[in-house]
PDB file of C-alpha atoms and ligand atoms in Angstrom:
ATOM      1  CA  MET A 265     -51.861  31.434  22.870  1.00 91.00           C
ATOM      2  CA  THR A 266     -51.554  33.837  19.963  1.00 98.00           C
ATOM      3  CA  GLN A 267     -48.241  33.843  18.141  1.00 98.00           C
ATOM      4  CA  ILE A 268     -47.436  36.172  15.263  1.00 99.00           C
ATOM      5  CA  ALA A 269     -44.919  34.770  12.797  1.00 99.00           C
ATOM      6  CA  PRO A 270     -43.848  37.352  10.206  1.00 99.00           C
ATOM      7  CA  SER A 271     -42.680  35.786   6.955  1.00 98.00           C
ATOM      8  CA  ILE A 272     -39.244  36.989   5.902  1.00 98.00           C
ATOM      9  CA  LEU A 273     -40.279  36.464   2.287  1.00 98.00           C
ATOM     10  CA  SER A 274     -41.452  40.070   2.446  1.00 98.00           C
ATOM     11  CA  ALA A 275     -38.183  41.317   4.007  1.00 98.00           C
ATOM     12  CA  ASP A 276     -35.500  43.299   2.188  1.00 98.00           C
ATOM     13  CA  PHE A 277     -32.988  40.580   1.319  1.00 98.00           C
ATOM     14  CA  MET A 278     -30.125  43.019   0.961  1.00 98.00           C
ATOM     15  CA  ASN A 279     -30.830  44.054   4.548  1.00 98.00           C
ATOM     16  CA  LEU A 280     -31.949  40.756   5.994  1.00 98.00           C
ATOM     17  CA  GLN A 281     -29.964  41.051   9.227  1.00 98.00           C
ATOM     18  CA  ARG A 282     -31.504  44.461   9.912  1.00 98.00           C
ATOM     19  CA  ASP A 283     -35.034  43.201   9.159  1.00 98.00           C
ATOM     20  CA  VAL A 284     -34.667  40.073  11.322  1.00 98.00           C
ATOM     21  CA  GLN A 285     -33.426  42.122  14.253  1.00 98.00           C
ATOM     22  CA  ASN A 286     -36.151  44.720  13.739  1.00 98.00           C
ATOM     23  CA  LEU A 287     -38.822  41.991  13.764  1.00 99.00           C
ATOM     24  CA  GLU A 288     -37.547  40.645  17.059  1.00 98.00           C
ATOM     25  CA  ALA A 289     -37.476  44.145  18.577  1.00 99.00           C
ATOM     26  CA  ALA A 290     -40.987  44.778  17.212  1.00 99.00           C
ATOM     27  CA  GLY A 291     -42.479  41.859  19.165  1.00 98.00           C
ATOM     28  CA  ALA A 292     -42.618  39.013  16.640  1.00 99.00           C
ATOM     29  CA  ASP A 293     -43.057  35.640  18.351  1.00 98.00           C
ATOM     30  CA  LEU A 294     -41.489  33.469  15.638  1.00 98.00           C
ATOM     31  CA  LEU A 295     -39.819  33.965  12.269  1.00 98.00           C
ATOM     32  CA  HIS A 296     -41.555  32.195   9.408  1.00 99.00           C
ATOM     33  CA  ILE A 297     -39.087  31.105   6.737  1.00 99.00           C
ATOM     34  CA  ASP A 298     -40.414  30.096   3.311  1.00 98.00           C
ATOM     35  CA  ILE A 299     -38.327  27.664   1.275  1.00 98.00           C
ATOM     36  CA  MET A 300     -39.510  27.283  -2.356  1.00 98.00           C
ATOM     37  CA  ASP A 301     -37.929  24.912  -4.851  1.00 98.00           C
ATOM     38  CA  GLY A 302     -39.464  26.024  -8.164  1.00 98.00           C
ATOM     39  CA  MET A 303     -40.985  22.527  -8.521  1.00 98.00           C
ATOM     40  CA  PHE A 304     -43.519  22.014  -5.757  1.00 98.00           C
ATOM     41  CA  VAL A 305     -44.428  25.672  -6.160  1.00 98.00           C
ATOM     42  CA  PRO A 306     -43.867  27.847  -9.246  1.00 98.00           C
ATOM     43  CA  ASN A 307     -41.338  30.079  -7.520  1.00 98.00           C
ATOM     44  CA  MET A 308     -37.907  29.834  -5.909  1.00 98.00           C
ATOM     45  CA  SER A 309     -36.709  31.481  -2.720  1.00 98.00           C
ATOM     46  CA  PHE A 310     -33.539  30.312  -0.954  1.00 98.00           C
ATOM     47  CA  GLY A 311     -32.052  27.321   0.829  1.00 98.00           C
ATOM     48  CA  ALA A 312     -30.679  26.215   4.183  1.00 98.00           C
ATOM     49  CA  GLN A 313     -27.720  28.653   4.082  1.00 98.00           C
ATOM     50  CA  VAL A 314     -30.109  31.499   4.773  1.00 98.00           C
ATOM     51  CA  VAL A 315     -31.466  29.665   7.826  1.00 98.00           C
ATOM     52  CA  SER A 316     -27.873  29.129   9.086  1.00 98.00           C
ATOM     53  CA  GLY A 317     -27.187  32.808   8.493  1.00 98.00           C
ATOM     54  CA  ILE A 318     -30.242  33.935  10.448  1.00 98.00           C
ATOM     55  CA  ARG A 319     -29.733  31.499  13.359  1.00 98.00           C
ATOM     56  CA  PRO A 320     -27.103  33.492  15.291  1.00 98.00           C
ATOM     57  CA  LEU A 321     -28.905  36.805  14.681  1.00 98.00           C
ATOM     58  CA  THR A 322     -32.009  36.142  16.781  1.00 98.00           C
ATOM     59  CA  GLN A 323     -33.444  34.351  19.789  1.00 98.00           C
ATOM     60  CA  LEU A 324     -36.754  33.865  17.978  1.00 98.00           C
ATOM     61  CA  GLY A 325     -37.858  30.376  17.009  1.00 98.00           C
ATOM     62  CA  LEU A 326     -37.352  29.597  13.322  1.00 99.00           C
ATOM     63  CA  ASP A 327     -40.581  28.246  11.798  1.00 99.00           C
ATOM     64  CA  VAL A 328     -39.396  26.683   8.549  1.00 99.00           C
ATOM     65  CA  HIS A 329     -41.959  26.012   5.791  1.00 99.00           C
ATOM     66  CA  LEU A 330     -40.600  23.662   3.128  1.00 99.00           C
ATOM     67  CA  MET A 331     -42.449  24.083  -0.175  1.00 99.00           C
ATOM     68  CA  VAL A 332     -40.229  21.439  -1.704  1.00 98.00           C
ATOM     69  CA  GLU A 333     -40.767  18.164  -3.621  1.00 98.00           C
ATOM     70  CA  GLN A 334     -39.595  15.135  -1.621  1.00 98.00           C
ATOM     71  CA  PRO A 335     -38.625  17.262   1.366  1.00 98.00           C
ATOM     72  CA  GLU A 336     -36.976  14.295   3.095  1.00 98.00           C
ATOM     73  CA  ARG A 337     -33.957  14.966   0.838  1.00 98.00           C
ATOM     74  CA  TYR A 338     -33.295  18.242   2.653  1.00 98.00           C
ATOM     75  CA  ILE A 339     -34.555  17.693   6.194  1.00 98.00           C
ATOM     76  CA  GLU A 340     -31.063  17.031   7.569  1.00 98.00           C
ATOM     77  CA  GLN A 341     -29.722  20.295   6.091  1.00 98.00           C
ATOM     78  CA  PHE A 342     -32.486  22.293   7.712  1.00 98.00           C
ATOM     79  CA  ILE A 343     -31.950  20.567  11.056  1.00 98.00           C
ATOM     80  CA  THR A 344     -28.212  21.348  10.948  1.00 98.00           C
ATOM     81  CA  ALA A 345     -29.006  24.940   9.973  1.00 99.00           C
ATOM     82  CA  GLY A 346     -30.777  25.455  13.301  1.00 98.00           C
ATOM     83  CA  SER A 347     -34.511  25.248  12.505  1.00 99.00           C
ATOM     84  CA  ASP A 348     -36.774  25.012  15.564  1.00 99.00           C
ATOM     85  CA  LEU A 349     -39.769  23.656  13.692  1.00 99.00           C
ATOM     86  CA  ILE A 350     -39.756  22.122  10.214  1.00 99.00           C
ATOM     87  CA  MET A 351     -42.960  21.780   8.209  1.00 99.00           C
ATOM     88  CA  ILE A 352     -43.414  19.550   5.185  1.00 99.00           C
ATOM     89  CA  HIS A 353     -46.322  19.456   2.765  1.00 99.00           C
ATOM     90  CA  ALA A 354     -48.561  16.373   2.767  1.00 99.00           C
ATOM     91  CA  GLU A 355     -48.741  16.667  -1.047  1.00 99.00           C
ATOM     92  CA  ALA A 356     -44.961  16.758  -1.555  1.00 98.00           C
ATOM     93  CA  THR A 357     -43.974  13.290  -0.383  1.00 98.00           C
ATOM     94  CA  GLU A 358     -45.010   9.651  -0.639  1.00 98.00           C
ATOM     95  CA  HIS A 359     -43.567   9.176   2.833  1.00 98.00           C
ATOM     96  CA  LEU A 360     -45.148  11.791   5.023  1.00 98.00           C
ATOM     97  CA  TYR A 361     -44.946   9.773   8.225  1.00 98.00           C
ATOM     98  CA  ARG A 362     -41.286   8.955   7.657  1.00 98.00           C
ATOM     99  CA  GLY A 363     -40.421  12.584   6.922  1.00 98.00           C
ATOM    100  CA  LEU A 364     -42.093  13.749  10.118  1.00 98.00           C
ATOM    101  CA  GLN A 365     -40.344  11.019  12.103  1.00 98.00           C
ATOM    102  CA  MET A 366     -36.954  12.099  10.702  1.00 98.00           C
ATOM    103  CA  ILE A 367     -37.567  15.589  12.039  1.00 98.00           C
ATOM    104  CA  LYS A 368     -38.783  14.393  15.454  1.00 98.00           C
ATOM    105  CA  ASP A 369     -35.947  11.888  15.838  1.00 98.00           C
ATOM    106  CA  ALA A 370     -33.511  14.807  15.558  1.00 98.00           C
ATOM    107  CA  GLY A 371     -35.248  16.534  18.478  1.00 98.00           C
ATOM    108  CA  VAL A 372     -36.771  19.232  16.265  1.00 98.00           C
ATOM    109  CA  LYS A 373     -40.477  20.051  16.199  1.00 98.00           C
ATOM    110  CA  ALA A 374     -42.333  18.708  13.165  1.00 99.00           C
ATOM    111  CA  GLY A 375     -45.252  20.182  11.276  1.00 99.00           C
ATOM    112  CA  VAL A 376     -47.466  19.083   8.420  1.00 99.00           C
ATOM    113  CA  VAL A 377     -48.887  21.503   5.828  1.00 99.00           C
ATOM    114  CA  ILE A 378     -51.974  21.166   3.640  1.00 99.00           C
ATOM    115  CA  ASN A 379     -52.684  23.075   0.435  1.00 99.00           C
ATOM    116  CA  PRO A 380     -56.113  24.646  -0.138  1.00 99.00           C
ATOM    117  CA  GLY A 381     -57.266  21.591  -2.130  1.00 98.00           C
ATOM    118  CA  THR A 382     -56.241  19.031   0.489  1.00 99.00           C
ATOM    119  CA  PRO A 383     -58.758  17.975   3.165  1.00 99.00           C
ATOM    120  CA  VAL A 384     -57.935  17.460   6.841  1.00 99.00           C
ATOM    121  CA  SER A 385     -58.894  13.778   6.498  1.00 98.00           C
ATOM    122  CA  TYR A 386     -55.784  13.282   4.319  1.00 98.00           C
ATOM    123  CA  ILE A 387     -53.467  13.966   7.275  1.00 98.00           C
ATOM    124  CA  GLU A 388     -55.532  12.415  10.043  1.00 98.00           C
ATOM    125  CA  SER A 389     -53.155   9.509  10.607  1.00 98.00           C
ATOM    126  CA  VAL A 390     -50.172  11.801  11.257  1.00 98.00           C
ATOM    127  CA  LEU A 391     -51.982  14.151  13.646  1.00 98.00           C
ATOM    128  CA  PRO A 392     -50.838  12.282  16.803  1.00 98.00           C
ATOM    129  CA  LEU A 393     -47.223  12.768  15.644  1.00 98.00           C
ATOM    130  CA  VAL A 394     -47.069  16.464  14.808  1.00 98.00           C
ATOM    131  CA  ASP A 395     -46.346  19.603  16.824  1.00 98.00           C
ATOM    132  CA  GLN A 396     -48.006  21.933  14.332  1.00 99.00           C
ATOM    133  CA  VAL A 397     -50.502  21.791  11.473  1.00 99.00           C
ATOM    134  CA  LEU A 398     -50.276  24.560   8.894  1.00 99.00           C
ATOM    135  CA  VAL A 399     -53.422  25.279   6.903  1.00 99.00           C
ATOM    136  CA  MET A 400     -52.531  27.203   3.735  1.00 99.00           C
ATOM    137  CA  THR A 401     -55.008  30.029   3.283  1.00 99.00           C
ATOM    138  CA  VAL A 402     -53.648  30.829  -0.207  1.00 99.00           C
ATOM    139  CA  ASN A 403     -52.091  28.652  -2.894  1.00 98.00           C
ATOM    140  CA  PRO A 404     -48.443  28.446  -1.849  1.00 98.00           C
ATOM    141  CA  GLY A 405     -45.690  30.103  -3.863  1.00 98.00           C
ATOM    142  CA  PHE A 406     -46.087  33.844  -3.491  1.00 98.00           C
ATOM    143  CA  GLY A 407     -46.578  36.484  -0.841  1.00 98.00           C
ATOM    144  CA  GLY A 408     -49.267  39.117  -1.132  1.00 98.00           C
ATOM    145  CA  GLN A 409     -52.178  36.912  -2.258  1.00 98.00           C
ATOM    146  CA  LYS A 410     -55.815  37.086  -1.229  1.00 98.00           C
ATOM    147  CA  PHE A 411     -57.033  35.047   1.764  1.00 99.00           C
ATOM    148  CA  ILE A 412     -59.351  32.107   0.928  1.00 99.00           C
ATOM    149  CA  PRO A 413     -62.160  32.153   3.568  1.00 98.00           C
ATOM    150  CA  ALA A 414     -63.301  28.585   2.813  1.00 98.00           C
ATOM    151  CA  MET A 415     -60.114  27.344   4.538  1.00 99.00           C
ATOM    152  CA  LEU A 416     -61.551  28.322   7.915  1.00 99.00           C
ATOM    153  CA  THR A 417     -63.683  25.190   8.073  1.00 98.00           C
ATOM    154  CA  LYS A 418     -60.447  23.165   8.032  1.00 98.00           C
ATOM    155  CA  VAL A 419     -59.052  25.213  10.909  1.00 99.00           C
ATOM    156  CA  ALA A 420     -62.244  24.557  12.872  1.00 98.00           C
ATOM    157  CA  GLU A 421     -62.099  20.863  12.015  1.00 98.00           C
ATOM    158  CA  LEU A 422     -58.528  20.629  13.331  1.00 98.00           C
ATOM    159  CA  ALA A 423     -59.459  22.518  16.489  1.00 98.00           C
ATOM    160  CA  ALA A 424     -62.341  20.074  17.082  1.00 98.00           C
ATOM    161  CA  TYR A 425     -60.040  17.099  16.456  1.00 98.00           C
ATOM    162  CA  ARG A 426     -57.526  18.438  18.965  1.00 98.00           C
ATOM    163  CA  GLU A 427     -60.264  18.957  21.512  1.00 98.00           C
ATOM    164  CA  ALA A 428     -61.554  15.407  21.078  1.00 98.00           C
ATOM    165  CA  HIS A 429     -58.229  13.547  21.103  1.00 98.00           C
ATOM    166  CA  ALA A 430     -56.066  13.420  24.197  1.00 96.00           C
ATOM    167  CA  ASP A 431     -53.025  12.353  22.149  1.00 95.00           C
ATOM    168  CA  ALA A 432     -53.264  15.391  19.856  1.00 98.00           C
ATOM    169  CA  ASP A 433     -50.881  18.144  20.907  1.00 98.00           C
ATOM    170  CA  PHE A 434     -50.366  20.504  17.991  1.00 98.00           C
ATOM    171  CA  THR A 435     -50.673  24.196  17.310  1.00 98.00           C
ATOM    172  CA  ILE A 436     -52.721  25.356  14.332  1.00 99.00           C
ATOM    173  CA  GLU A 437     -51.059  27.826  12.001  1.00 99.00           C
ATOM    174  CA  VAL A 438     -52.533  29.792   9.089  1.00 99.00           C
ATOM    175  CA  ASP A 439     -50.436  31.164   6.232  1.00 99.00           C
ATOM    176  CA  GLY A 440     -51.375  33.442   3.356  1.00 99.00           C
ATOM    177  CA  GLY A 441     -53.366  36.652   3.159  1.00 99.00           C
ATOM    178  CA  VAL A 442     -53.445  37.079   6.932  1.00 99.00           C
ATOM    179  CA  ASN A 443     -53.920  40.743   7.841  1.00 99.00           C
ATOM    180  CA  ASP A 444     -55.894  43.007  10.194  1.00 98.00           C
ATOM    181  CA  GLN A 445     -59.110  42.168   8.297  1.00 98.00           C
ATOM    182  CA  THR A 446     -58.757  38.362   8.114  1.00 99.00           C
ATOM    183  CA  ILE A 447     -56.985  37.406  11.352  1.00 99.00           C
ATOM    184  CA  ALA A 448     -60.049  37.560  13.621  1.00 98.00           C
ATOM    185  CA  ALA A 449     -61.916  34.876  11.695  1.00 98.00           C
ATOM    186  CA  CYS A 450     -58.825  32.645  11.820  1.00 99.00           C
ATOM    187  CA  ALA A 451     -58.510  33.061  15.578  1.00 98.00           C
ATOM    188  CA  LYS A 452     -62.212  32.418  16.080  1.00 98.00           C
ATOM    189  CA  ALA A 453     -61.945  29.195  14.080  1.00 98.00           C
ATOM    190  CA  GLY A 454     -59.150  28.014  16.389  1.00 98.00           C
ATOM    191  CA  ALA A 455     -55.811  29.097  14.877  1.00 99.00           C
ATOM    192  CA  ASP A 456     -52.943  29.863  17.280  1.00 98.00           C
ATOM    193  CA  VAL A 457     -50.058  30.875  15.015  1.00 99.00           C
ATOM    194  CA  PHE A 458     -50.470  33.508  12.321  1.00 99.00           C
ATOM    195  CA  VAL A 459     -48.037  34.002   9.465  1.00 99.00           C
ATOM    196  CA  ALA A 460     -48.129  37.489   8.009  1.00 98.00           C
ATOM    197  CA  GLY A 461     -45.699  38.659   5.355  1.00 98.00           C
ATOM    198  CA  SER A 462     -46.887  41.505   3.193  1.00 98.00           C
ATOM    199  CA  TYR A 463     -49.159  42.976   5.863  1.00 99.00           C
ATOM    200  CA  THR A 464     -46.389  43.134   8.496  1.00 98.00           C
ATOM    201  CA  PHE A 465     -43.865  44.776   6.208  1.00 98.00           C
ATOM    202  CA  ALA A 466     -46.251  47.342   4.689  1.00 98.00           C
ATOM    203  CA  GLY A 467     -46.007  49.660   7.702  1.00 98.00           C
ATOM    204  CA  ASP A 468     -44.401  50.122  11.112  1.00 98.00           C
ATOM    205  CA  LEU A 469     -43.478  46.598  12.243  1.00 98.00           C
ATOM    206  CA  ALA A 470     -44.315  47.006  15.931  1.00 98.00           C
ATOM    207  CA  THR A 471     -47.674  48.664  15.224  1.00 99.00           C
ATOM    208  CA  ARG A 472     -48.665  45.999  12.727  1.00 98.00           C
ATOM    209  CA  ILE A 473     -47.639  43.063  14.934  1.00 99.00           C
ATOM    210  CA  GLU A 474     -49.506  44.620  17.862  1.00 98.00           C
ATOM    211  CA  THR A 475     -52.623  45.196  15.715  1.00 98.00           C
ATOM    212  CA  LEU A 476     -52.619  41.548  14.624  1.00 99.00           C
ATOM    213  CA  LYS A 477     -52.127  40.235  18.141  1.00 98.00           C
ATOM    214  CA  LYS A 478     -54.891  42.396  19.522  1.00 98.00           C
ATOM    215  CA  ALA A 479     -57.355  41.405  16.798  1.00 98.00           C
ATOM    216  CA  ALA A 480     -56.621  37.710  17.318  1.00 98.00           C
ATOM    217  CA  ASN A 481     -56.915  37.896  21.092  1.00 98.00           C
ATOM    218  CA  GLU A 482     -60.178  39.826  20.942  1.00 98.00           C
ATOM    219  CA  ALA A 483     -61.678  37.324  18.508  1.00 98.00           C
ATOM    220  CA  ARG A 484     -61.121  34.344  20.837  1.00 91.00           C
TER     221      ARG A 484
HETATM  222  C1  LIG B 577     -46.799  31.637   0.581  1.00 79.97           C
HETATM  223  C2  LIG B 577     -45.909  31.598   1.802  1.00 79.97           C
HETATM  224  C3  LIG B 577     -46.281  32.584   2.817  1.00 79.97           C
HETATM  225  C4  LIG B 577     -46.148  34.019   2.388  1.00 79.97           C
HETATM  226  C5  LIG B 577     -47.244  34.759   3.088  1.00 79.97           C
HETATM  227  O1  LIG B 577     -46.474  30.602  -0.264  1.00 79.97           O
HETATM  228  O2  LIG B 577     -45.966  30.313   2.389  1.00 79.97           O
HETATM  229  O3  LIG B 577     -45.615  32.370   4.049  1.00 79.97           O
HETATM  230  O4  LIG B 577     -44.928  34.620   2.670  1.00 79.97           O
HETATM  231  O5  LIG B 577     -47.305  36.031   2.572  1.00 79.97           O
HETATM  232  P1  LIG B 577     -48.541  36.986   2.800  1.00 79.97           P
HETATM  233  O6  LIG B 577     -48.676  37.177   4.278  1.00 79.97           O
HETATM  234  O7  LIG B 577     -48.122  38.209   2.082  1.00 79.97           O
HETATM  235  O8  LIG B 577     -49.739  36.325   2.183  1.00 79.97           O
HETATM  236 ZN1  LIG B 578     -45.190  30.023   4.473  1.00 79.97          ZN
END
């Protein structure tokens, strides 16, 4: 099933409540929330308080992407803040399995993320544990970057893995440079959840979300 997850990184932060509510009214399926620590990625965004602030404003699931060194230090905060799904980068921790277990033990969905330079084989042993795999289709840290087409082979590899393993039950998400031109190839490769920040906010929200959904569904 196609799910469009606008990234609030491209929202107007002085009008965040308005933008969150507009996204829900415009047909977004999830809200993608980018947490950047200025260490794992060369940029900072915001912390768990913003997730707590958004929680009562919307019924949408909160898809929280931690671009943070040693994310296990903050998992509890993001659980308490009301995240529905918490994703940690395979490259950011020595204890990936433990981090994912911490999230699952709290009854929250857990996801693993891989950077463009990280192969699928690196996360193979955690695939039976996760609810979502996020394939970065840009180098993380900034919105508005250009989609890297070579990442599609990883999406296809994950889709084939899921097909071949009865114990694999995860959605495949793509993040970075997803727009009306790039989404079809992602859907064809097997992605289910599509993060779109700059594209969604560069026009009428409902029209853009609808355009993305239609392109993804047609490509399947
Ligand atoms: C990048 C973030 C993305 C970002 C996507 O580090 O993880 O979620 O907001 O932005 P666009 O859709 O503009 O590439
Ligand atoms: Zn993201």
